[in-house]
Structure formats: C-alpha cells, structure tokens
Coordinates of C-alpha atoms in Angstrom, one line a residue:
M1 CA 213.1 -155.6 -74.5
E2 CA 210.3 -153.3 -75.5
Y3 CA 208.9 -149.9 -74.7
T4 CA 206.0 -150.0 -72.2
L5 CA 203.5 -147.5 -70.9
T6 CA 202.1 -146.8 -67.4
I7 CA 199.0 -145.0 -66.4
K8 CA 198.6 -143.5 -63.0
F9 CA 195.4 -141.7 -62.0
D10 CA 195.2 -138.7 -59.6
R11 CA 193.0 -140.7 -57.2
A12 CA 194.2 -143.9 -55.6
N13 CA 190.8 -145.6 -55.9
Q14 CA 190.3 -144.5 -59.5
T15 CA 186.6 -143.7 -58.8
Y16 CA 184.8 -140.7 -60.3
K17 CA 181.4 -139.1 -60.7
P18 CA 179.8 -137.6 -63.7
G19 CA 181.2 -134.1 -64.4
D20 CA 184.4 -134.9 -62.5
T21 CA 187.8 -134.0 -64.0
I22 CA 189.8 -137.1 -64.5
S23 CA 193.6 -136.6 -64.6
G24 CA 196.8 -138.4 -64.1
I25 CA 200.2 -139.2 -65.5
I26 CA 201.3 -141.4 -68.4
G27 CA 204.8 -142.7 -68.4
V28 CA 206.9 -144.1 -71.2
N29 CA 209.4 -146.7 -70.1
F30 CA 212.4 -147.2 -72.3
P31 CA 213.9 -150.6 -72.8
D32 CA 217.5 -149.4 -72.2
Q33 CA 218.9 -146.6 -70.1
F34 CA 221.3 -145.7 -72.9
I35 CA 218.6 -144.8 -75.3
K36 CA 218.1 -141.1 -74.9
R37 CA 215.2 -140.5 -77.2
V38 CA 212.7 -142.3 -79.5
D39 CA 211.1 -141.0 -82.6
I40 CA 207.3 -141.3 -82.8
N41 CA 204.5 -140.8 -85.3
A42 CA 201.7 -140.2 -82.8
F43 CA 200.9 -140.5 -79.0
N44 CA 197.2 -140.4 -78.2
W45 CA 194.8 -141.2 -75.4
R46 CA 191.1 -142.2 -75.5
S47 CA 188.6 -142.7 -72.7
E48 CA 185.5 -144.9 -73.3
G49 CA 182.5 -146.0 -71.3
V50 CA 180.4 -148.8 -72.7
I51 CA 177.4 -151.0 -72.0
C52 CA 178.0 -154.4 -73.5
L53 CA 176.7 -157.9 -73.5
Q54 CA 178.9 -160.7 -72.3
N55 CA 178.8 -164.5 -72.0
K56 CA 176.6 -164.6 -75.2
E57 CA 177.7 -168.1 -76.1
T58 CA 176.2 -169.5 -72.9
H59 CA 172.6 -168.4 -73.7
K60 CA 170.8 -169.0 -77.0
E61 CA 168.3 -166.2 -76.5
L62 CA 171.1 -163.7 -75.8
E63 CA 172.9 -164.9 -79.0
K64 CA 169.8 -164.0 -81.0
I65 CA 169.3 -160.6 -79.3
S66 CA 173.0 -159.7 -79.8
Q67 CA 172.6 -159.9 -83.6
A68 CA 170.8 -156.6 -83.5
L69 CA 172.5 -155.1 -80.4
S70 CA 176.1 -153.9 -80.5
E71 CA 178.2 -152.4 -77.8
T72 CA 176.7 -149.0 -76.7
L73 CA 179.1 -146.1 -76.2
I74 CA 177.9 -143.9 -73.3
H75 CA 181.1 -141.9 -72.8
L76 CA 183.9 -140.8 -75.2
A77 CA 186.8 -138.4 -74.9
E78 CA 190.1 -138.4 -76.7
G79 CA 193.1 -136.3 -77.7
P80 CA 196.9 -136.2 -78.3
I81 CA 199.3 -136.7 -75.3
T82 CA 202.0 -134.8 -77.1
K83 CA 202.3 -133.3 -80.6
D84 CA 206.1 -133.7 -80.6
K85 CA 207.6 -136.3 -82.9
F86 CA 210.0 -137.6 -80.3
I87 CA 210.2 -138.5 -76.6
Q88 CA 213.2 -138.1 -74.5
Q89 CA 214.0 -140.5 -71.7
E90 CA 214.7 -137.7 -69.3
K91 CA 211.2 -136.3 -70.0
N92 CA 209.2 -139.4 -70.3
T93 CA 206.1 -138.5 -68.3
F94 CA 203.0 -136.7 -69.6
P95 CA 199.9 -135.4 -67.9
F96 CA 196.3 -136.1 -69.1
K97 CA 193.1 -134.5 -68.2
F98 CA 189.4 -134.8 -69.3
T99 CA 185.9 -134.4 -68.0
L100 CA 183.6 -137.4 -67.5
N101 CA 180.7 -136.4 -69.7
P102 CA 178.1 -138.5 -71.6
Y103 CA 178.6 -139.3 -75.2
Q104 CA 176.0 -137.5 -77.5
D105 CA 172.5 -138.2 -76.1
K106 CA 173.6 -141.0 -73.8
K107 CA 173.9 -140.8 -70.0
I108 CA 176.6 -141.9 -67.6
I109 CA 175.7 -145.1 -65.8
E110 CA 177.5 -146.6 -62.8
T111 CA 180.1 -149.3 -63.2
Y112 CA 178.6 -152.7 -63.1
V113 CA 179.8 -156.3 -63.6
G114 CA 176.9 -158.7 -64.2
V115 CA 176.5 -162.1 -65.8
Y116 CA 175.1 -160.9 -69.2
V117 CA 175.4 -157.1 -68.9
A118 CA 178.5 -155.0 -68.0
I119 CA 179.2 -151.3 -67.8
A120 CA 182.9 -150.5 -68.0
Y121 CA 185.1 -147.4 -68.3
E122 CA 188.7 -147.3 -69.3
I123 CA 191.4 -145.1 -70.7
Q124 CA 193.4 -146.4 -73.6
I125 CA 196.9 -145.2 -74.6
E126 CA 198.5 -145.8 -78.0
L127 CA 202.1 -144.9 -78.9
K128 CA 203.0 -145.2 -82.6
L129 CA 206.8 -145.5 -83.1
Q130 CA 208.4 -144.5 -86.4
N131 CA 209.9 -148.0 -86.7
G132 CA 206.3 -149.2 -87.3
L133 CA 205.7 -150.7 -83.8
N134 CA 202.6 -149.7 -81.8
V135 CA 202.7 -149.8 -78.0
K136 CA 199.3 -149.9 -76.2
Q137 CA 198.1 -149.8 -72.7
S138 CA 194.7 -149.5 -71.0
T139 CA 193.5 -149.1 -67.5
A140 CA 190.0 -149.3 -66.1
Y141 CA 188.5 -146.7 -63.8
F142 CA 185.2 -146.7 -61.9
V143 CA 182.2 -144.5 -61.9
Q144 CA 179.6 -143.8 -59.2
V145 CA 176.4 -141.9 -60.1
P146 CA 174.6 -140.0 -57.3
N147 CA 170.8 -140.4 -57.4
Q148 CA 171.0 -143.3 -59.9
G149 CA 168.0 -145.6 -59.1
A150 CA 165.8 -142.8 -57.8
D151 CA 164.4 -142.2 -61.3
K152 CA 162.6 -145.6 -61.1
L153 CA 160.8 -144.5 -58.0
G154 CA 159.2 -141.2 -59.1
P155 CA 159.6 -137.8 -57.4
D156 CA 157.4 -138.6 -54.4
Y157 CA 159.1 -141.7 -53.0
K158 CA 159.6 -142.0 -49.2
F159 CA 162.6 -143.4 -47.5
P160 CA 162.8 -145.6 -45.6
K161 CA 160.1 -147.9 -46.8
P162 CA 159.9 -150.7 -44.2
E163 CA 158.1 -154.0 -45.0
Q164 CA 156.7 -156.4 -42.4
F165 CA 156.5 -160.1 -43.3
R166 CA 155.0 -163.3 -41.8
I167 CA 155.5 -166.8 -43.2
T168 CA 153.2 -169.7 -42.5
P169 CA 152.6 -172.9 -44.6
D170 CA 149.2 -171.6 -45.8
K171 CA 150.8 -168.5 -47.3
L172 CA 153.2 -170.4 -49.5
Q173 CA 151.9 -169.9 -53.0
S174 CA 154.7 -171.5 -55.0
S175 CA 153.9 -175.2 -55.7
N176 CA 157.5 -176.2 -55.1
Q177 CA 157.1 -174.9 -51.5
Q178 CA 153.9 -176.9 -50.8
R179 CA 153.7 -180.5 -49.8
P180 CA 151.4 -182.7 -47.8
N181 CA 152.1 -183.1 -44.1
A182 CA 154.5 -180.2 -44.1
S183 CA 155.9 -179.2 -40.7
K184 CA 154.1 -176.3 -39.1
F185 CA 156.1 -173.1 -38.8
R186 CA 155.5 -169.4 -38.2
I187 CA 158.1 -166.8 -38.9
S188 CA 157.7 -163.0 -38.6
G189 CA 160.0 -160.1 -39.2
Q190 CA 160.8 -156.8 -40.9
I191 CA 162.9 -155.4 -43.6
D192 CA 164.0 -152.0 -42.5
S193 CA 163.6 -150.6 -46.0
T194 CA 163.0 -152.1 -49.5
I195 CA 164.4 -148.8 -50.9
C196 CA 168.1 -149.2 -50.1
I197 CA 170.9 -146.8 -50.1
F198 CA 173.9 -148.4 -51.8
Q199 CA 176.4 -147.1 -49.3
N200 CA 174.4 -148.5 -46.4
D201 CA 173.6 -152.0 -45.1
F202 CA 170.5 -153.9 -46.0
N203 CA 169.0 -154.5 -42.5
G204 CA 166.2 -156.4 -40.9
S205 CA 165.3 -159.0 -38.4
L206 CA 163.2 -162.1 -38.0
I207 CA 161.7 -164.2 -35.2
I208 CA 161.0 -167.9 -35.5
E209 CA 157.8 -168.0 -33.5
E210 CA 157.2 -171.7 -34.2
C211 CA 158.8 -174.5 -36.2
E212 CA 158.1 -178.2 -35.6
A213 CA 161.0 -179.4 -37.7
D214 CA 164.7 -178.7 -36.9
I215 CA 166.2 -175.8 -38.9
R216 CA 169.3 -176.4 -40.8
T217 CA 170.1 -172.9 -42.1
I218 CA 168.6 -169.5 -42.8
D219 CA 170.3 -167.5 -45.6
L220 CA 170.0 -164.1 -47.2
Q221 CA 170.4 -164.2 -51.0
L222 CA 171.1 -161.1 -53.1
I223 CA 169.8 -161.6 -56.7
R224 CA 170.4 -159.5 -59.8
V225 CA 167.7 -159.5 -62.5
E226 CA 169.1 -158.6 -65.9
K227 CA 166.7 -157.7 -68.7
I228 CA 167.5 -157.1 -72.3
E229 CA 164.9 -156.6 -75.0
N230 CA 164.9 -155.6 -78.7
R231 CA 163.2 -156.6 -81.9
M232 CA 165.1 -159.9 -82.0
G233 CA 163.9 -161.2 -78.6
K234 CA 163.8 -160.7 -74.8
L235 CA 166.1 -161.9 -72.0
H236 CA 165.0 -161.9 -68.4
E237 CA 167.5 -163.7 -66.1
A238 CA 167.8 -163.8 -62.3
T239 CA 171.2 -164.9 -61.0
E240 CA 172.8 -165.0 -57.5
I241 CA 175.3 -162.3 -56.5
Q242 CA 175.9 -163.5 -53.0
L243 CA 174.6 -165.7 -50.2
I244 CA 175.0 -164.9 -46.6
Q245 CA 174.2 -167.3 -43.8
I246 CA 172.3 -165.6 -40.9
V247 CA 171.3 -168.7 -38.9
E248 CA 173.1 -172.1 -38.6
G249 CA 171.4 -174.8 -36.8
N250 CA 168.1 -175.0 -34.9
A251 CA 167.7 -171.4 -33.7
T252 CA 165.9 -170.6 -30.5
R253 CA 162.2 -169.9 -30.9
G254 CA 161.0 -166.5 -30.0
L255 CA 164.5 -164.9 -30.3
E256 CA 164.8 -161.8 -32.5
I257 CA 167.6 -162.4 -35.0
P258 CA 169.0 -159.4 -36.8
F259 CA 170.6 -159.6 -40.2
H260 CA 172.8 -157.2 -42.2
M261 CA 174.2 -157.3 -45.7
L262 CA 176.5 -155.0 -47.6
F263 CA 176.1 -154.5 -51.4
P264 CA 179.1 -155.6 -53.4
K265 CA 180.9 -152.6 -55.0
Y266 CA 181.1 -153.9 -58.6
F267 CA 178.7 -156.9 -58.8
S268 CA 175.8 -154.7 -57.8
C269 CA 174.8 -151.1 -58.5
P270 CA 171.8 -148.8 -58.2
N271 CA 168.9 -150.0 -60.3
F272 CA 168.9 -148.6 -63.9
K273 CA 167.1 -148.8 -67.1
F274 CA 168.6 -147.5 -70.4
R275 CA 167.2 -148.3 -73.8
E276 CA 167.4 -152.1 -74.3
F277 CA 169.1 -152.7 -70.9
E278 CA 167.6 -152.9 -67.4
V279 CA 169.0 -154.2 -64.1
D280 CA 167.0 -154.7 -60.9
F281 CA 167.6 -156.5 -57.7
E282 CA 165.9 -158.8 -55.2
V283 CA 166.6 -160.3 -51.9
N284 CA 165.5 -163.8 -51.0
L285 CA 165.1 -165.0 -47.4
L286 CA 165.7 -168.8 -47.5
M287 CA 165.0 -171.3 -44.7
I288 CA 166.1 -174.9 -45.2
L289 CA 164.9 -177.6 -42.7
Y290 CA 166.8 -180.8 -42.0
D291 CA 164.1 -182.8 -43.7
G292 CA 165.0 -181.0 -46.9
F293 CA 162.0 -178.6 -47.0
K294 CA 162.9 -175.2 -48.3
V295 CA 161.0 -171.9 -47.7
T296 CA 161.7 -168.8 -49.9
L297 CA 160.4 -165.3 -49.3
N298 CA 161.2 -162.8 -52.1
F299 CA 161.6 -159.0 -51.7
P300 CA 162.1 -156.9 -54.8
I301 CA 164.3 -153.9 -53.8
T302 CA 165.3 -150.6 -55.3
I303 CA 168.9 -149.6 -54.8
I304 CA 169.8 -145.9 -55.0
R305 CA 173.0 -144.0 -54.5
K306 CA 173.0 -140.8 -52.3

C-alpha cells in the first residue's frame, strides 16, 4: 500500500471567478493505521491555468503551427503546504488558500474544452518523502469570467439584438443548396438576440409558411469556430458542439414553432481572443426534406457572461 493525497475545495462546484480566494483542505492518507508519522523532504502546492493545443496529431496544419506555439501559462500560484519535516497521522490535513490572479501580463480566461483549443485550471500537490518516493495528486477547478465576450462588441453594443430571417429558394447562395426543380418553400422567423447571455437560453421561433415537399427534420446546431494563427501558419476550424432537433416530421404550415437551446457549460464559453487564440460561435438552422434536400441558415453569435 502507498501514501495517497486528497484535495477538497471549499466550494462543492469548484467554480471561481477572477480575484476570488480559492481555498480548501489537503489530506494525507497513510497506508497503515499503525504508522504514526512519516518523514518528508517537502510538501508543496501549485495552481496553474493554461491555454493549450490538443489533438495536434489529427490536423497537419495544427502540427505545423504547434512547432512555434507552446502551452501558454495564464495563471500561476504556488507555495509550501507545510515547512515541517514530518507529518503525523493524527494531524494529516492541511489548509490551502490562494487568489485567482493572472500570471504576469496575461489575463484570466474562462474554462473551455474545445477540439483543438482548451483552457484548463488545476491545483497540483507534491509530497516528497525522505525515502525518495514522490506522491502527486492534481484536481481541476473551473473558472467563469464576468463580461468575457463583451470586449469583442465594443462599448456601445445594445442587448438584445434580434434578427429576423426569411428563407426562400432564390435566397440560397451556397451552390450546394441550389438545384434545378427544387421544391418551393418559404420559412420566416426570428432569433431573439444574436448577442447571447451564457447563463440564458438561445431563443427564437420559426413559421413554415410554405413547403411543397415533406419535411423530415428541422434542427438547431451549435458550432464552435476555433482560430489559431502564428508565423508558422493559420488554423480556422468549425466543429459541431451539439445538435438539437426542434421539428420531427412534416410540421403544420403557418404554425409558429418556438425553439430554445442551452449553452453547454464546458464545451462552450463566452467568445474570446487572446494572442494567437480566438474562439467564436455560430448557430445553424437546418431543414432536411424527405427527398434529401438540405437548407442551412447560419447565424454568427456573440456569447457574453453577465
């Protein structure tokens, strides 16, 4: 059996904002109840926040970019857990506390899990025993940044920012959405706001005014657009986060159909741009007919956190 470490934060959801004090308890678990103390050389903690590339091997352009782009440290705090040279089993818990501040000239950015870009925060614990063994443990925590995303809009932005839309065959510009003898259709609707509050729903409605062909499905698709650029190259990749079906089957014409979508907590975040990294979001409204014809309407959106 071996010594193990546990980390318990003071908040059950382990979620913090810039400037918050992060605290908790570190426990040292002894392998045997009869061992009363253990001699140590050092017992330290370290908190890191990083922007990093991932899945580099799946994209040739990203492999090239990563040659000149290493992991970017945006938060760092560290210190000793105890200066004693031993730990007693009866006193095997230790408090930790630090402030969530940016590292040097960097800034705190919200936790995000993407396809090629990730922003992660974790606390790492290392216990160095005098017998030469090292015991390590790490636990992630999550960061939310109020007003992130608003900097991409400028100081005079207005919320909400509704957008009306109307789809007919003659308005389809993409060649893959045009074909001879396409069925006639006319769809109208509204997005409640293309400036979105992360904590709120993405809302809107549509009306199928006319459609000659039978409708198979209408879906709402949330897209992340990850952009990375440096002297070695440029990556601009759009990938799906989630797909929500809002209509199944041949919906009644003239009926107003509302739609709602929540933003996933970790797989989306408020829009941001920091040095070589930028992440934006889009929503696609997709209509697929039974004859295989597909109509796509794209809405670039800006997500902000209040």
